[in-house]
Coordinates of C-alpha atoms and ligand atoms in Angstrom, one line a residue:
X199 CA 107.3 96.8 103.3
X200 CA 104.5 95.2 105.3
X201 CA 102.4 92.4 105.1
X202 CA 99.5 91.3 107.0
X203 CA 99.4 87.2 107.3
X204 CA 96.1 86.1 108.0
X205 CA 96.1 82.4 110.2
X206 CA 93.4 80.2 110.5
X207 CA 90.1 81.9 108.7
X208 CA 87.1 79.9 108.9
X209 CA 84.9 80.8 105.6
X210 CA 81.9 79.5 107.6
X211 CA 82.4 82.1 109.9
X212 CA 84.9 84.7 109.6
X213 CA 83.8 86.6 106.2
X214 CA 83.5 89.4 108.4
X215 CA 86.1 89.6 110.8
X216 CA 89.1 88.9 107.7
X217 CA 87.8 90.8 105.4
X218 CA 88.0 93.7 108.3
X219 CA 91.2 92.7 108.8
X220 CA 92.2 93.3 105.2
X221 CA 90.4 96.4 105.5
X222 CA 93.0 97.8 108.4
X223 CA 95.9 96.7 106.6
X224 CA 95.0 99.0 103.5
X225 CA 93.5 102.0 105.7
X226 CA 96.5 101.4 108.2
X227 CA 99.7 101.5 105.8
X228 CA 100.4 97.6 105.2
X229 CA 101.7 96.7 101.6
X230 CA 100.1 93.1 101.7
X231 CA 97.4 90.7 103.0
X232 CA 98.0 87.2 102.6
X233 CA 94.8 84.9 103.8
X234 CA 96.7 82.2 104.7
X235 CA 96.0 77.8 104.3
X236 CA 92.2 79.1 102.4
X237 CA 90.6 80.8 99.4
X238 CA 87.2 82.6 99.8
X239 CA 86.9 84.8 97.2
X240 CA 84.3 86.9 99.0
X241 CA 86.7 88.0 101.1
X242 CA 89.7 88.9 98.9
X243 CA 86.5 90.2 96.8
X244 CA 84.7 92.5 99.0
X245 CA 88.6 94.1 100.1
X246 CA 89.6 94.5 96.1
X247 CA 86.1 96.4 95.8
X248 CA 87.0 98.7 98.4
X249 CA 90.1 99.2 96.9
X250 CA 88.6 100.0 93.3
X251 CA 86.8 102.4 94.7
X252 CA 88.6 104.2 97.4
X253 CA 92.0 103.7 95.8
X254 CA 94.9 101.8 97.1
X255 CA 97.5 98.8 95.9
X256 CA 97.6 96.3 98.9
X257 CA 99.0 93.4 97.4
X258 CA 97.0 90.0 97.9
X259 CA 97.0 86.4 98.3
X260 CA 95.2 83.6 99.4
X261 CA 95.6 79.8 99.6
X262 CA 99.4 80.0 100.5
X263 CA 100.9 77.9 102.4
X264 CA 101.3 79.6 106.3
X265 CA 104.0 77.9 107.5
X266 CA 106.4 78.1 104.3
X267 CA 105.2 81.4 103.5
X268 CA 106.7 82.6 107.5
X269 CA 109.6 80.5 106.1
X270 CA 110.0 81.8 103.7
X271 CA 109.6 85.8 104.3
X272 CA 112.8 84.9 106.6
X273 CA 114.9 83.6 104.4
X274 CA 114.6 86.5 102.7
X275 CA 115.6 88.5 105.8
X276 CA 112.2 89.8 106.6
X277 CA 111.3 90.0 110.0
X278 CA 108.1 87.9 111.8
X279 CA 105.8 89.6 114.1
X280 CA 103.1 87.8 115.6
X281 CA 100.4 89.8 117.6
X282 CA 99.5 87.3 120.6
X283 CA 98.5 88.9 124.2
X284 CA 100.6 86.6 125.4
X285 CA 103.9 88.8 123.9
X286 CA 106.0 91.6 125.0
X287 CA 104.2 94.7 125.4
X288 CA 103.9 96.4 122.6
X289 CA 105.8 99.6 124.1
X290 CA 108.7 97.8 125.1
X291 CA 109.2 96.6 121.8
X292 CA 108.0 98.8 118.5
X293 CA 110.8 101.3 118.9
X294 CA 113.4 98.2 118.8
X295 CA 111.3 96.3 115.8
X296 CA 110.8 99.9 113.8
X297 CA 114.1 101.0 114.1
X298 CA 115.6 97.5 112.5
X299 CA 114.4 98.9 109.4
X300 CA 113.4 95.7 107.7
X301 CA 110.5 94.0 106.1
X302 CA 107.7 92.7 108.6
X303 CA 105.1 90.1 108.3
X304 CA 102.7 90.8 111.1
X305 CA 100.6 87.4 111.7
X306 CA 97.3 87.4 113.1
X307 CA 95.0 84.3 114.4
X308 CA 91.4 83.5 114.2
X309 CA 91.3 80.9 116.8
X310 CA 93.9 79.0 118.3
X311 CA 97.3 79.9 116.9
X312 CA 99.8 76.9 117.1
X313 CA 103.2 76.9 118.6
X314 CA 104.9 77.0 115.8
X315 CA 103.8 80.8 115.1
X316 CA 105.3 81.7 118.3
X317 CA 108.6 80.0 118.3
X318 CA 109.5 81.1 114.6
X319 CA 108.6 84.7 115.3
X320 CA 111.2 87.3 116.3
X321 CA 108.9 88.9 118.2
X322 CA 105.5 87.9 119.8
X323 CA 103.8 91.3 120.7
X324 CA 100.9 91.9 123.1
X325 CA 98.5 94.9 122.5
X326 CA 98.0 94.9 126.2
X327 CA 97.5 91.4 127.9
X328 CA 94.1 91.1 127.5
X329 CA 92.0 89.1 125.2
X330 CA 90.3 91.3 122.2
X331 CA 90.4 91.0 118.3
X332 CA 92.9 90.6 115.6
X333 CA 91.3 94.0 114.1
X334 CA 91.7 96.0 117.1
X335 CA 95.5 94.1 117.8
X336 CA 96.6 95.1 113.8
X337 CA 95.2 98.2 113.8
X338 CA 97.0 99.2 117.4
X339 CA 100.2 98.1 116.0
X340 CA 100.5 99.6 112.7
X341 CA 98.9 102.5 114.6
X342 CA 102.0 102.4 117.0
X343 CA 104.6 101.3 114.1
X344 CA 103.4 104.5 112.0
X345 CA 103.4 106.6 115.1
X346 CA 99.9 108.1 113.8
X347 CA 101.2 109.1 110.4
X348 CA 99.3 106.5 108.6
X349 CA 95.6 107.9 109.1
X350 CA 96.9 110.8 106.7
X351 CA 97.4 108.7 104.0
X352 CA 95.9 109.6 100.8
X353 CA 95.2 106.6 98.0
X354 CA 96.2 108.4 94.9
X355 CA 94.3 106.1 92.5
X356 CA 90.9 106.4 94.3
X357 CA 88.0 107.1 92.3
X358 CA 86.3 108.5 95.8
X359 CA 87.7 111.1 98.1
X360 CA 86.1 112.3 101.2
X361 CA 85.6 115.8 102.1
X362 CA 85.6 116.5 105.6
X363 CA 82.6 117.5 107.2
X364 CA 81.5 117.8 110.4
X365 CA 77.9 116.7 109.6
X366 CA 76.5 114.4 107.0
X367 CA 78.7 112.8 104.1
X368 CA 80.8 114.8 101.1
X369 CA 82.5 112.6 98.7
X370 CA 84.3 113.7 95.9
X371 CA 83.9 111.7 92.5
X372 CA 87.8 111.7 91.0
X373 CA 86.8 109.4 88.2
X374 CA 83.8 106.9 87.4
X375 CA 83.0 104.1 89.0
X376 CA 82.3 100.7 87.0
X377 CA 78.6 100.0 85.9
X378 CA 77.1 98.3 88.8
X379 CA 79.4 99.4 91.8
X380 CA 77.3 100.7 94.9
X381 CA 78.0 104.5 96.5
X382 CA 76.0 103.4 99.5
X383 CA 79.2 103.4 102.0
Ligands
SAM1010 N1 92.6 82.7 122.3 C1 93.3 82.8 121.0 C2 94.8 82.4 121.2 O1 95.1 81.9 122.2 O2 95.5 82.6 120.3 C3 93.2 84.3 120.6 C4 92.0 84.5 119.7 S1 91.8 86.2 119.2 C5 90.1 86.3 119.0 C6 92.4 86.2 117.6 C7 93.6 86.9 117.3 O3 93.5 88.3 117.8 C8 94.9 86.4 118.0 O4 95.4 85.3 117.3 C9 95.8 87.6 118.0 O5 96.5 87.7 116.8 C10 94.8 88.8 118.1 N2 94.8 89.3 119.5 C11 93.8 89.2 120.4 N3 94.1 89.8 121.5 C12 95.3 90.3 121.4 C13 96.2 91.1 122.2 N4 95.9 91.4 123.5 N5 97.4 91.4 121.7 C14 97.8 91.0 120.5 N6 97.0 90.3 119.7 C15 95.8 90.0 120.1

């Protein structure tokens, strides 16, 4: 399994950007997203939504403890990955990290990430050595990891389903959605 660990969200003003990044780990084949050290329930709300409606069973958490929770996912033999573009290239690596056939933990900052990310991962890996986004960085790697595989995915408890179309929007309605939920997206 996978999960996405989510350092160093600022609630004043990175609703957006972690909730996106929950967003990727469902779309992108993650198991998990822990928001790591906070709690801001519109967050982990607005992801559970999306999930209610387009299907999906990303496990989630928030308010843990970063440090023992990295700890911790090694003790139990899981592997660390923390996406930095200061890491190995991405191609020299993800053949080596996908073929060790074990549990990952991908870690991904907001601001500045502090040492101890970097020394107690088994691999720090660079999307390409320039500065960008946690979004673009996760979505890359699981992207990489999956070798394209995981934009087929299908979510079988959705209650929408998109129909292709090469103009304008289809959904399919597989089962009602709860008093009050929104179509609009
Ligand atoms: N300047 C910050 C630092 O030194 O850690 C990076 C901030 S960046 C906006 C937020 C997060 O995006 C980083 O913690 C990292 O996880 C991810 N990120 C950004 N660019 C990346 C790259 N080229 N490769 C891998 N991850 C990247």
């Amino acid at each position: 399994k996978i999960y996405v660990l989510r350092y160093g969200h600022r609630p004043g003003r990175d609703k957006r950007i972690t909730t996106h990044v929950g967003l990727v780990a469902r779309a992108f084949g993650a198991h998990g997203f822990i928001l790591g050290d906070v709690i801001d329930e519109k967050v982990i709300g607005s992801i559970k939504k999306v999930m209610e409606r387009w299907g999906g069973n990303l496990y989630i958490d928030a308010g843990v403890d970063s440090r023992k929770y990295v700890l911790e996912w090694k003790r139990r033999g899981g592997i660390v990955v923390h996406l930095t573009m200061y890491g190995l290239h991405i191609d020299d690596v993800i053949d080596e990290i996908r073929g060790l056939n074990k549990d990952i933990l991908i870690v991904v900052g907001a601001e500045k990430v502090p040492p101890f990310f970097y020394e107690v991962a088994d691999y720090n890996v660079a999307i390409g050595h320039q500065p960008h986004s946690e979004v673009a960085a996760l979505a890359v790697f699981l992207d990489r990891f999956y070798m394209g595989k995981e934009l087929h995915l299908s979510f079988p408890n959705a209650k929408l389903i998109i129909v292709p179309s090469p103009r304008g929007k289809k959904v399919k309605k597989i089962a009602e959605e709860e008093e009050g939920e929104s179509t609009k997206d």
